[in-house]
Structures are given as C-alpha cells and as structure tokens.
Amino acid sequence: MSDFYKKILDNNKEWVEQSLAKDPNFFQDLAKGQTPPLLWIGCSDSRVPANEIIGAKPGEVFVHRNIANMVVHTDMNMLSVLDYAVNVLKVKHVLVCGHYGCGGVKAAMGNSSIGIIDNWIRHIKNVYRLHNEYLDSIQDENKRFNTFVELNVKEQVFDLAKTSIVQSAWKNGQSLSLHGWVYGLNSGFVTDLQVNISSNSDLDEVYQLKF
C-alpha cells in the first residue's frame, strides 16, 4: 500500500472521529436524506472546492463539475443532475461558478490539440466566437483571459435558462434562480457577475418555450 493511499484512508478515519466529536448524530442525520437549496455547477479543477468556498456543510450543496463549468445541452450527465436537483430536490438556486486561471478556458484561446478533450473545448470556443470582436480588442492577454472566463460563465447561465428543465419549473411556478460567479484562486473571494435569471422573460423570445 502506497503512503499516499494509506494517508487518505487515515484521513477519513480522522474526519469521522472529528465529526462525531462535534455532533454524535452527524452521520445518522445525513443518512436521513438531503434537502440542499443549491445546485453548484463548477469546474473540475481540484483547487475549487464547492462546499468550502461558501462555508457549506455536507448536505447543503448538490454538485456537478466538469471542465470549465460548461452547460452543454447534449450532456446527459449534466442534464440528469439538473433534472434531479430541480424536480426532485427542489433546489431554489443554481449557481455556475467558474474560476480565473481556468485551464479549459485557456486552451480554448489557442489552437493546440490536446486529445479527446478538444471535442469538449470546442464548446468553449463557441463562446469565444460569440464575443470575438470584444475579446480580440483587449490587448492585455491576461485581462482578455479573465474576461473570457467571465463571459463563459455568463453564457452558461443563459444556457441553463434555455433548458426545458428550468423553463418547465418556471412555468409550474417553482421558485428557481440562476446565478454566475467567478472564483479567484489567488484571493479566495468570488466575484458576482450580476447575471441573475429567475424567469424566461430574460431570454430572447426564440428561446422561450411554450408548454
């Protein structure tokens, strides 16, 4: 057994002991079910832990993560998580959280082939194409990178609003708000991008589904 593997097993035991010391019923209560108010759609980057960033406890955040926090309408994994969160767990908020320094977004700014991930990054490139005139006008490369990260998050929030899952919930009178944040790896703080959607009236008419 490697030292690393043994260490993570030992860490688990230590975490259980510390949790029970604080609350003897901690795991019994968790096992009864979950009623999280929030679905977090974030990046797979190991430096962006959803619960810790917002000080949430286990059971308070339902999480989906992928490279560059994308909302792809053909991604059955993401759609299944979204459907369960909205229609079963009845979350009231869905948050797309990107982060500055995102490797997926950075890769989408270039033309180097990485492998099978090229097919995923193409979706991020589509966001660049939507905003290419503005992004190309930014001379400072780091500022252009950061702006692209922000624009990508905003577009993912709008793509969430376009899903039949979210629009159906709104039609049925369900309270559901969508938000976009960017996390700063070098500061720990989040930036609220002020893209908050609570009905399909915020979308172009062509995307407003009629049920």
PDB file of N, CA and C in Angstrom, residues 89-126:
ATOM      1  N   LEU A  89     -35.105  17.345  -5.796  1.00  0.00           N
ATOM      2  CA  LEU A  89     -34.610  18.041  -4.606  1.00  0.00           C
ATOM      3  C   LEU A  89     -35.245  19.424  -4.435  1.00  0.00           C
ATOM      4  N   LYS A  90     -35.789  19.969  -5.520  1.00  0.00           N
ATOM      5  CA  LYS A  90     -36.450  21.276  -5.485  1.00  0.00           C
ATOM      6  C   LYS A  90     -35.506  22.384  -5.013  1.00  0.00           C
ATOM      7  N   VAL A  91     -34.288  22.382  -5.558  1.00  0.00           N
ATOM      8  CA  VAL A  91     -33.363  23.467  -5.208  1.00  0.00           C
ATOM      9  C   VAL A  91     -33.969  24.798  -5.640  1.00  0.00           C
ATOM     10  N   LYS A  92     -33.587  25.843  -4.955  1.00  0.00           N
ATOM     11  CA  LYS A  92     -34.103  27.176  -5.273  1.00  0.00           C
ATOM     12  C   LYS A  92     -33.086  28.027  -6.036  1.00  0.00           C
ATOM     13  N   HIS A  93     -31.840  27.555  -6.047  1.00  0.00           N
ATOM     14  CA  HIS A  93     -30.789  28.310  -6.730  1.00  0.00           C
ATOM     15  C   HIS A  93     -29.882  27.354  -7.499  1.00  0.00           C
ATOM     16  N   VAL A  94     -29.493  27.767  -8.693  1.00  0.00           N
ATOM     17  CA  VAL A  94     -28.465  27.058  -9.462  1.00  0.00           C
ATOM     18  C   VAL A  94     -27.358  28.059  -9.742  1.00  0.00           C
ATOM     19  N   LEU A  95     -26.160  27.703  -9.342  1.00  0.00           N
ATOM     20  CA  LEU A  95     -25.019  28.602  -9.448  1.00  0.00           C
ATOM     21  C   LEU A  95     -23.957  28.015 -10.367  1.00  0.00           C
ATOM     22  N   VAL A  96     -23.611  28.765 -11.409  1.00  0.00           N
ATOM     23  CA  VAL A  96     -22.472  28.402 -12.246  1.00  0.00           C
ATOM     24  C   VAL A  96     -21.269  29.168 -11.715  1.00  0.00           C
ATOM     25  N   CYS A  97     -20.244  28.443 -11.293  1.00  0.00           N
ATOM     26  CA  CYS A  97     -19.053  29.090 -10.741  1.00  0.00           C
ATOM     27  C   CYS A  97     -17.825  28.704 -11.550  1.00  0.00           C
ATOM     28  N   GLY A  98     -17.269  29.680 -12.268  1.00  0.00           N
ATOM     29  CA  GLY A  98     -16.008  29.486 -12.947  1.00  0.00           C
ATOM     30  C   GLY A  98     -14.869  29.958 -12.063  1.00  0.00           C
ATOM     31  N   HIS A  99     -13.667  29.967 -12.597  1.00  0.00           N
ATOM     32  CA  HIS A  99     -12.542  30.480 -11.808  1.00  0.00           C
ATOM     33  C   HIS A  99     -11.489  31.060 -12.739  1.00  0.00           C
ATOM     34  N   TYR A 100     -10.863  32.118 -12.262  1.00  0.00           N
ATOM     35  CA  TYR A 100      -9.769  32.717 -13.016  1.00  0.00           C
ATOM     36  C   TYR A 100      -8.616  31.717 -13.103  1.00  0.00           C
ATOM     37  N   GLY A 101      -7.922  31.721 -14.219  1.00  0.00           N
ATOM     38  CA  GLY A 101      -6.840  30.765 -14.422  1.00  0.00           C
ATOM     39  C   GLY A 101      -7.312  29.405 -14.886  1.00  0.00           C
ATOM     40  N   CYS A 102      -8.542  29.317 -15.392  1.00  0.00           N
ATOM     41  CA  CYS A 102      -9.106  28.033 -15.812  1.00  0.00           C
ATOM     42  C   CYS A 102      -8.356  27.477 -17.025  1.00  0.00           C
ATOM     43  N   GLY A 103      -7.837  26.266 -16.894  1.00  0.00           N
ATOM     44  CA  GLY A 103      -7.062  25.655 -17.963  1.00  0.00           C
ATOM     45  C   GLY A 103      -7.887  25.357 -19.198  1.00  0.00           C
ATOM     46  N   GLY A 104      -9.149  24.983 -19.016  1.00  0.00           N
ATOM     47  CA  GLY A 104     -10.014  24.711 -20.156  1.00  0.00           C
ATOM     48  C   GLY A 104     -10.271  25.947 -20.981  1.00  0.00           C
ATOM     49  N   VAL A 105     -10.527  27.061 -20.304  1.00  0.00           N
ATOM     50  CA  VAL A 105     -10.754  28.327 -20.997  1.00  0.00           C
ATOM     51  C   VAL A 105      -9.481  28.781 -21.692  1.00  0.00           C
ATOM     52  N   LYS A 106      -8.347  28.610 -21.022  1.00  0.00           N
ATOM     53  CA  LYS A 106      -7.066  28.988 -21.616  1.00  0.00           C
ATOM     54  C   LYS A 106      -6.811  28.182 -22.884  1.00  0.00           C
ATOM     55  N   ALA A 107      -7.100  26.888 -22.835  1.00  0.00           N
ATOM     56  CA  ALA A 107      -6.894  26.040 -24.010  1.00  0.00           C
ATOM     57  C   ALA A 107      -7.773  26.477 -25.174  1.00  0.00           C
ATOM     58  N   ALA A 108      -8.971  26.963 -24.857  1.00  0.00           N
ATOM     59  CA  ALA A 108      -9.892  27.401 -25.907  1.00  0.00           C
ATOM     60  C   ALA A 108      -9.426  28.678 -26.592  1.00  0.00           C
ATOM     61  N   MET A 109      -8.462  29.365 -25.988  1.00  0.00           N
ATOM     62  CA  MET A 109      -7.920  30.581 -26.593  1.00  0.00           C
ATOM     63  C   MET A 109      -6.836  30.265 -27.619  1.00  0.00           C
ATOM     64  N   GLY A 110      -6.386  29.008 -27.629  1.00  0.00           N
ATOM     65  CA  GLY A 110      -5.309  28.619 -28.541  1.00  0.00           C
ATOM     66  C   GLY A 110      -5.771  27.587 -29.539  1.00  0.00           C
ATOM     67  N   ASN A 111      -4.819  27.027 -30.278  1.00  0.00           N
ATOM     68  CA  ASN A 111      -5.142  26.060 -31.328  1.00  0.00           C
ATOM     69  C   ASN A 111      -4.427  24.727 -31.166  1.00  0.00           C
ATOM     70  N   SER A 112      -3.749  24.546 -30.051  1.00  0.00           N
ATOM     71  CA  SER A 112      -3.020  23.298 -29.835  1.00  0.00           C
ATOM     72  C   SER A 112      -3.992  22.150 -29.569  1.00  0.00           C
ATOM     73  N   SER A 113      -3.743  21.012 -30.204  1.00  0.00           N
ATOM     74  CA  SER A 113      -4.549  19.817 -29.962  1.00  0.00           C
ATOM     75  C   SER A 113      -4.040  19.125 -28.703  1.00  0.00           C
ATOM     76  N   ILE A 114      -4.974  18.801 -27.808  1.00  0.00           N
ATOM     77  CA  ILE A 114      -4.608  18.163 -26.545  1.00  0.00           C
ATOM     78  C   ILE A 114      -4.977  16.682 -26.557  1.00  0.00           C
ATOM     79  N   GLY A 115      -6.036  16.353 -27.253  1.00  0.00           N
ATOM     80  CA  GLY A 115      -6.524  14.974 -27.278  1.00  0.00           C
ATOM     81  C   GLY A 115      -8.029  14.974 -27.379  1.00  0.00           C
ATOM     82  N   ILE A 116      -8.661  13.982 -26.764  1.00  0.00           N
ATOM     83  CA  ILE A 116     -10.119  13.864 -26.847  1.00  0.00           C
ATOM     84  C   ILE A 116     -10.822  15.088 -26.258  1.00  0.00           C
ATOM     85  N   ILE A 117     -10.143  15.761 -25.333  1.00  0.00           N
ATOM     86  CA  ILE A 117     -10.727  16.954 -24.721  1.00  0.00           C
ATOM     87  C   ILE A 117     -10.944  18.079 -25.741  1.00  0.00           C
ATOM     88  N   ASP A 118     -10.297  18.003 -26.906  1.00  0.00           N
ATOM     89  CA  ASP A 118     -10.519  19.002 -27.953  1.00  0.00           C
ATOM     90  C   ASP A 118     -12.003  19.123 -28.293  1.00  0.00           C
ATOM     91  N   ASN A 119     -12.717  17.997 -28.231  1.00  0.00           N
ATOM     92  CA  ASN A 119     -14.139  17.996 -28.574  1.00  0.00           C
ATOM     93  C   ASN A 119     -14.965  18.744 -27.533  1.00  0.00           C
ATOM     94  N   TRP A 120     -14.525  18.705 -26.287  1.00  0.00           N
ATOM     95  CA  TRP A 120     -15.213  19.438 -25.221  1.00  0.00           C
ATOM     96  C   TRP A 120     -14.875  20.926 -25.304  1.00  0.00           C
ATOM     97  N   ILE A 121     -13.610  21.205 -25.540  1.00  0.00           N
ATOM     98  CA  ILE A 121     -13.150  22.596 -25.594  1.00  0.00           C
ATOM     99  C   ILE A 121     -13.806  23.358 -26.743  1.00  0.00           C
ATOM    100  N   ARG A 122     -14.241  22.625 -27.765  1.00  0.00           N
ATOM    101  CA  ARG A 122     -14.924  23.290 -28.874  1.00  0.00           C
ATOM    102  C   ARG A 122     -16.132  24.079 -28.397  1.00  0.00           C
ATOM    103  N   HIS A 123     -16.821  23.571 -27.366  1.00  0.00           N
ATOM    104  CA  HIS A 123     -17.976  24.291 -26.828  1.00  0.00           C
ATOM    105  C   HIS A 123     -17.542  25.622 -26.197  1.00  0.00           C
ATOM    106  N   ILE A 124     -16.358  25.624 -25.593  1.00  0.00           N
ATOM    107  CA  ILE A 124     -15.841  26.871 -25.008  1.00  0.00           C
ATOM    108  C   ILE A 124     -15.441  27.829 -26.126  1.00  0.00           C
ATOM    109  N   LYS A 125     -14.891  27.303 -27.187  1.00  0.00           N
ATOM    110  CA  LYS A 125     -14.534  28.131 -28.338  1.00  0.00           C
ATOM    111  C   LYS A 125     -15.766  28.806 -28.936  1.00  0.00           C
ATOM    112  N   ASN A 126     -16.914  28.130 -28.869  1.00  0.00           N
ATOM    113  CA  ASN A 126     -18.146  28.736 -29.376  1.00  0.00           C
ATOM    114  C   ASN A 126     -18.481  30.018 -28.623  1.00  0.00           C
TER     115      ASN A 126
END
